């Protein structure tokens, strides 16, 4: 493991967890086998993020485009999501981790929506780490729903045009007042952002790893953060 600078830990890390299907194919298994084994990688990522002092970790679990996948796979993913909530929420709470589901949850079953609400309520006061799970989420959707909220407020005279700023707009996004993303990691070797946190990653450092998500471990996370710490973030200015 590379020794990290404790004074330069990214406050917000976002991860596109890619490669579950390919990992399963390598094992001659169905895609859901990869998703199931990806849960262990989630545990490792959450544990390491908390260990090194990351304040917000956002994981891309299910995009708004993923509904286009085969029905059997989608149904299996929903079942896996519910099982994970049942098994993991108490552990998160015990470790002072707040769970926050971002995305349009209205398309989920009532049972799943109830589980999400209970999990968020149980952990809402925790402050060691905020874990965002992006489910039925898309960056374009996020920006549009924020614009709709603001338009509705203007229509009701609760907000003026002059009050629309980057800061006020950001407060209407799914991540609300959380810090912008410092480091975006994508596994599996693909090099694109896939409609993930489009506003929030405006000045994020990008790290693309060849490892498939079920194999992602603490050393891979450490490597990504170490790479981040070697970069000079100028935010459009000069050094």
PDB file of N, CA and C in Angstrom, residues 159-210:
ATOM      1  N   UNK A 159     -38.983  32.176  -4.993  1.00  0.00           N
ATOM      2  CA  UNK A 159     -37.617  32.387  -5.453  1.00  0.00           C
ATOM      3  C   UNK A 159     -37.656  33.333  -6.647  1.00  0.00           C
ATOM      4  N   UNK A 160     -36.622  34.152  -6.810  1.00  0.00           N
ATOM      5  CA  UNK A 160     -36.556  35.070  -7.949  1.00  0.00           C
ATOM      6  C   UNK A 160     -35.483  34.615  -8.928  1.00  0.00           C
ATOM      7  N   UNK A 161     -35.541  35.122 -10.139  1.00  0.00           N
ATOM      8  CA  UNK A 161     -34.529  34.785 -11.144  1.00  0.00           C
ATOM      9  C   UNK A 161     -33.133  35.156 -10.655  1.00  0.00           C
ATOM     10  N   UNK A 162     -33.039  36.286  -9.956  1.00  0.00           N
ATOM     11  CA  UNK A 162     -31.736  36.765  -9.478  1.00  0.00           C
ATOM     12  C   UNK A 162     -31.133  35.827  -8.429  1.00  0.00           C
ATOM     13  N   UNK A 163     -31.978  35.045  -7.800  1.00  0.00           N
ATOM     14  CA  UNK A 163     -31.491  34.128  -6.760  1.00  0.00           C
ATOM     15  C   UNK A 163     -30.975  32.814  -7.334  1.00  0.00           C
ATOM     16  N   UNK A 164     -31.092  32.641  -8.660  1.00  0.00           N
ATOM     17  CA  UNK A 164     -30.541  31.433  -9.287  1.00  0.00           C
ATOM     18  C   UNK A 164     -29.037  31.635  -9.488  1.00  0.00           C
ATOM     19  N   UNK A 165     -28.261  30.946  -8.701  1.00  0.00           N
ATOM     20  CA  UNK A 165     -26.805  30.984  -8.803  1.00  0.00           C
ATOM     21  C   UNK A 165     -26.300  29.548  -8.878  1.00  0.00           C
ATOM     22  N   UNK A 166     -25.014  29.377  -9.097  1.00  0.00           N
ATOM     23  CA  UNK A 166     -24.456  28.023  -9.093  1.00  0.00           C
ATOM     24  C   UNK A 166     -24.694  27.361  -7.742  1.00  0.00           C
ATOM     25  N   UNK A 167     -24.561  28.158  -6.674  1.00  0.00           N
ATOM     26  CA  UNK A 167     -24.722  27.600  -5.334  1.00  0.00           C
ATOM     27  C   UNK A 167     -26.172  27.196  -5.073  1.00  0.00           C
ATOM     28  N   UNK A 168     -27.125  28.056  -5.436  1.00  0.00           N
ATOM     29  CA  UNK A 168     -28.527  27.722  -5.189  1.00  0.00           C
ATOM     30  C   UNK A 168     -28.981  26.577  -6.079  1.00  0.00           C
ATOM     31  N   UNK A 169     -28.464  26.533  -7.313  1.00  0.00           N
ATOM     32  CA  UNK A 169     -28.811  25.422  -8.203  1.00  0.00           C
ATOM     33  C   UNK A 169     -28.283  24.114  -7.638  1.00  0.00           C
ATOM     34  N   UNK A 170     -27.053  24.149  -7.168  1.00  0.00           N
ATOM     35  CA  UNK A 170     -26.436  22.938  -6.624  1.00  0.00           C
ATOM     36  C   UNK A 170     -27.219  22.398  -5.437  1.00  0.00           C
ATOM     37  N   UNK A 171     -27.822  23.281  -4.652  1.00  0.00           N
ATOM     38  CA  UNK A 171     -28.564  22.844  -3.467  1.00  0.00           C
ATOM     39  C   UNK A 171     -29.849  22.107  -3.825  1.00  0.00           C
ATOM     40  N   UNK A 172     -30.251  22.166  -5.107  1.00  0.00           N
ATOM     41  CA  UNK A 172     -31.445  21.441  -5.549  1.00  0.00           C
ATOM     42  C   UNK A 172     -31.109  20.109  -6.227  1.00  0.00           C
ATOM     43  N   UNK A 173     -29.821  19.806  -6.366  1.00  0.00           N
ATOM     44  CA  UNK A 173     -29.415  18.532  -6.943  1.00  0.00           C
ATOM     45  C   UNK A 173     -29.607  17.414  -5.922  1.00  0.00           C
ATOM     46  N   UNK A 174     -29.516  16.186  -6.370  1.00  0.00           N
ATOM     47  CA  UNK A 174     -29.719  15.041  -5.479  1.00  0.00           C
ATOM     48  C   UNK A 174     -28.701  15.010  -4.345  1.00  0.00           C
ATOM     49  N   UNK A 175     -27.499  15.536  -4.606  1.00  0.00           N
ATOM     50  CA  UNK A 175     -26.454  15.569  -3.584  1.00  0.00           C
ATOM     51  C   UNK A 175     -26.561  16.800  -2.697  1.00  0.00           C
ATOM     52  N   UNK A 176     -27.446  17.716  -3.052  1.00  0.00           N
ATOM     53  CA  UNK A 176     -27.746  18.923  -2.272  1.00  0.00           C
ATOM     54  C   UNK A 176     -26.474  19.670  -1.864  1.00  0.00           C
ATOM     55  N   UNK A 177     -26.238  19.804  -0.575  1.00  0.00           N
ATOM     56  CA  UNK A 177     -25.128  20.640  -0.107  1.00  0.00           C
ATOM     57  C   UNK A 177     -23.844  19.851   0.160  1.00  0.00           C
ATOM     58  N   UNK A 178     -23.756  18.651  -0.356  1.00  0.00           N
ATOM     59  CA  UNK A 178     -22.528  17.880  -0.203  1.00  0.00           C
ATOM     60  C   UNK A 178     -21.414  18.503  -1.065  1.00  0.00           C
ATOM     61  N   UNK A 179     -20.161  18.283  -0.692  1.00  0.00           N
ATOM     62  CA  UNK A 179     -19.065  18.841  -1.504  1.00  0.00           C
ATOM     63  C   UNK A 179     -19.048  18.246  -2.909  1.00  0.00           C
ATOM     64  N   UNK A 180     -18.536  19.032  -3.848  1.00  0.00           N
ATOM     65  CA  UNK A 180     -18.376  18.537  -5.209  1.00  0.00           C
ATOM     66  C   UNK A 180     -17.417  17.351  -5.211  1.00  0.00           C
ATOM     67  N   UNK A 181     -17.513  16.527  -6.248  1.00  0.00           N
ATOM     68  CA  UNK A 181     -16.662  15.336  -6.339  1.00  0.00           C
ATOM     69  C   UNK A 181     -15.209  15.751  -6.578  1.00  0.00           C
ATOM     70  N   UNK A 182     -14.300  15.217  -5.768  1.00  0.00           N
ATOM     71  CA  UNK A 182     -12.870  15.461  -5.951  1.00  0.00           C
ATOM     72  C   UNK A 182     -12.240  14.398  -6.849  1.00  0.00           C
ATOM     73  N   UNK A 183     -12.662  13.159  -6.664  1.00  0.00           N
ATOM     74  CA  UNK A 183     -12.060  12.035  -7.383  1.00  0.00           C
ATOM     75  C   UNK A 183     -13.151  11.107  -7.913  1.00  0.00           C
ATOM     76  N   UNK A 184     -13.121  10.879  -9.220  1.00  0.00           N
ATOM     77  CA  UNK A 184     -14.042   9.925  -9.851  1.00  0.00           C
ATOM     78  C   UNK A 184     -13.241   8.715 -10.316  1.00  0.00           C
ATOM     79  N   UNK A 185     -13.638   7.544  -9.845  1.00  0.00           N
ATOM     80  CA  UNK A 185     -12.974   6.290 -10.213  1.00  0.00           C
ATOM     81  C   UNK A 185     -13.939   5.468 -11.064  1.00  0.00           C
ATOM     82  N   UNK A 186     -13.432   4.898 -12.149  1.00  0.00           N
ATOM     83  CA  UNK A 186     -14.227   3.930 -12.912  1.00  0.00           C
ATOM     84  C   UNK A 186     -13.402   2.670 -13.095  1.00  0.00           C
ATOM     85  N   UNK A 187     -14.004   1.548 -12.783  1.00  0.00           N
ATOM     86  CA  UNK A 187     -13.323   0.265 -12.948  1.00  0.00           C
ATOM     87  C   UNK A 187     -13.631  -0.321 -14.324  1.00  0.00           C
ATOM     88  N   UNK A 188     -12.949  -1.377 -14.668  1.00  0.00           N
ATOM     89  CA  UNK A 188     -13.138  -2.209 -15.880  1.00  0.00           C
ATOM     90  C   UNK A 188     -12.410  -1.698 -17.108  1.00  0.00           C
ATOM     91  N   UNK A 189     -11.718  -0.575 -17.006  1.00  0.00           N
ATOM     92  CA  UNK A 189     -10.947  -0.080 -18.149  1.00  0.00           C
ATOM     93  C   UNK A 189     -11.698   0.849 -19.076  1.00  0.00           C
ATOM     94  N   UNK A 190     -13.015   0.951 -18.937  1.00  0.00           N
ATOM     95  CA  UNK A 190     -13.785   1.885 -19.761  1.00  0.00           C
ATOM     96  C   UNK A 190     -13.452   3.312 -19.337  1.00  0.00           C
ATOM     97  N   UNK A 191     -13.428   4.225 -20.319  1.00  0.00           N
ATOM     98  CA  UNK A 191     -13.036   5.601 -20.018  1.00  0.00           C
ATOM     99  C   UNK A 191     -14.116   6.590 -20.447  1.00  0.00           C
ATOM    100  N   UNK A 192     -15.214   6.577 -19.730  1.00  0.00           N
ATOM    101  CA  UNK A 192     -16.301   7.534 -19.936  1.00  0.00           C
ATOM    102  C   UNK A 192     -17.052   7.687 -18.621  1.00  0.00           C
ATOM    103  N   UNK A 193     -17.863   8.754 -18.523  1.00  0.00           N
ATOM    104  CA  UNK A 193     -18.533   9.034 -17.248  1.00  0.00           C
ATOM    105  C   UNK A 193     -19.971   8.528 -17.221  1.00  0.00           C
ATOM    106  N   UNK A 194     -20.526   8.131 -18.361  1.00  0.00           N
ATOM    107  CA  UNK A 194     -21.816   7.437 -18.420  1.00  0.00           C
ATOM    108  C   UNK A 194     -22.945   8.140 -17.657  1.00  0.00           C
ATOM    109  N   UNK A 195     -23.077   9.448 -17.873  1.00  0.00           N
ATOM    110  CA  UNK A 195     -24.219  10.190 -17.322  1.00  0.00           C
ATOM    111  C   UNK A 195     -24.251  10.143 -15.798  1.00  0.00           C
ATOM    112  N   UNK A 196     -23.082  10.200 -15.175  1.00  0.00           N
ATOM    113  CA  UNK A 196     -22.977  10.095 -13.717  1.00  0.00           C
ATOM    114  C   UNK A 196     -22.520  11.421 -13.119  1.00  0.00           C
ATOM    115  N   UNK A 197     -23.340  12.017 -12.257  1.00  0.00           N
ATOM    116  CA  UNK A 197     -22.970  13.220 -11.510  1.00  0.00           C
ATOM    117  C   UNK A 197     -22.370  14.305 -12.410  1.00  0.00           C
ATOM    118  N   UNK A 198     -23.037  14.611 -13.504  1.00  0.00           N
ATOM    119  CA  UNK A 198     -22.462  15.496 -14.520  1.00  0.00           C
ATOM    120  C   UNK A 198     -22.117  16.877 -13.967  1.00  0.00           C
ATOM    121  N   UNK A 199     -22.969  17.433 -13.145  1.00  0.00           N
ATOM    122  CA  UNK A 199     -22.690  18.740 -12.539  1.00  0.00           C
ATOM    123  C   UNK A 199     -21.582  18.603 -11.491  1.00  0.00           C
ATOM    124  N   UNK A 200     -21.694  17.573 -10.675  1.00  0.00           N
ATOM    125  CA  UNK A 200     -20.828  17.426  -9.499  1.00  0.00           C
ATOM    126  C   UNK A 200     -19.375  17.098  -9.843  1.00  0.00           C
ATOM    127  N   UNK A 201     -19.108  16.598 -11.051  1.00  0.00           N
ATOM    128  CA  UNK A 201     -17.726  16.217 -11.395  1.00  0.00           C
ATOM    129  C   UNK A 201     -17.034  17.273 -12.265  1.00  0.00           C
ATOM    130  N   UNK A 202     -17.549  18.492 -12.244  1.00  0.00           N
ATOM    131  CA  UNK A 202     -17.023  19.553 -13.110  1.00  0.00           C
ATOM    132  C   UNK A 202     -15.504  19.679 -13.022  1.00  0.00           C
ATOM    133  N   UNK A 203     -14.946  19.577 -11.813  1.00  0.00           N
ATOM    134  CA  UNK A 203     -13.498  19.692 -11.651  1.00  0.00           C
ATOM    135  C   UNK A 203     -12.910  18.464 -10.952  1.00  0.00           C
ATOM    136  N   UNK A 204     -13.571  17.340 -11.074  1.00  0.00           N
ATOM    137  CA  UNK A 204     -13.069  16.110 -10.453  1.00  0.00           C
ATOM    138  C   UNK A 204     -11.840  15.601 -11.196  1.00  0.00           C
ATOM    139  N   UNK A 205     -10.975  14.957 -10.467  1.00  0.00           N
ATOM    140  CA  UNK A 205      -9.867  14.218 -11.069  1.00  0.00           C
ATOM    141  C   UNK A 205     -10.408  12.841 -11.448  1.00  0.00           C
ATOM    142  N   UNK A 206     -10.084  12.380 -12.657  1.00  0.00           N
ATOM    143  CA  UNK A 206     -10.616  11.114 -13.150  1.00  0.00           C
ATOM    144  C   UNK A 206      -9.544  10.029 -13.088  1.00  0.00           C
ATOM    145  N   UNK A 207      -9.954   8.853 -12.638  1.00  0.00           N
ATOM    146  CA  UNK A 207      -9.036   7.721 -12.533  1.00  0.00           C
ATOM    147  C   UNK A 207      -9.719   6.484 -13.099  1.00  0.00           C
ATOM    148  N   UNK A 208      -9.144   5.927 -14.162  1.00  0.00           N
ATOM    149  CA  UNK A 208      -9.710   4.744 -14.804  1.00  0.00           C
ATOM    150  C   UNK A 208      -8.810   3.537 -14.519  1.00  0.00           C
ATOM    151  N   UNK A 209      -9.402   2.512 -13.919  1.00  0.00           N
ATOM    152  CA  UNK A 209      -8.646   1.319 -13.537  1.00  0.00           C
ATOM    153  C   UNK A 209      -9.079   0.128 -14.381  1.00  0.00           C
ATOM    154  N   UNK A 210      -8.148  -0.737 -14.707  1.00  0.00           N
ATOM    155  CA  UNK A 210      -8.446  -1.915 -15.524  1.00  0.00           C
ATOM    156  C   UNK A 210      -9.130  -3.029 -14.743  1.00  0.00           C
TER     157      UNK A 210
END
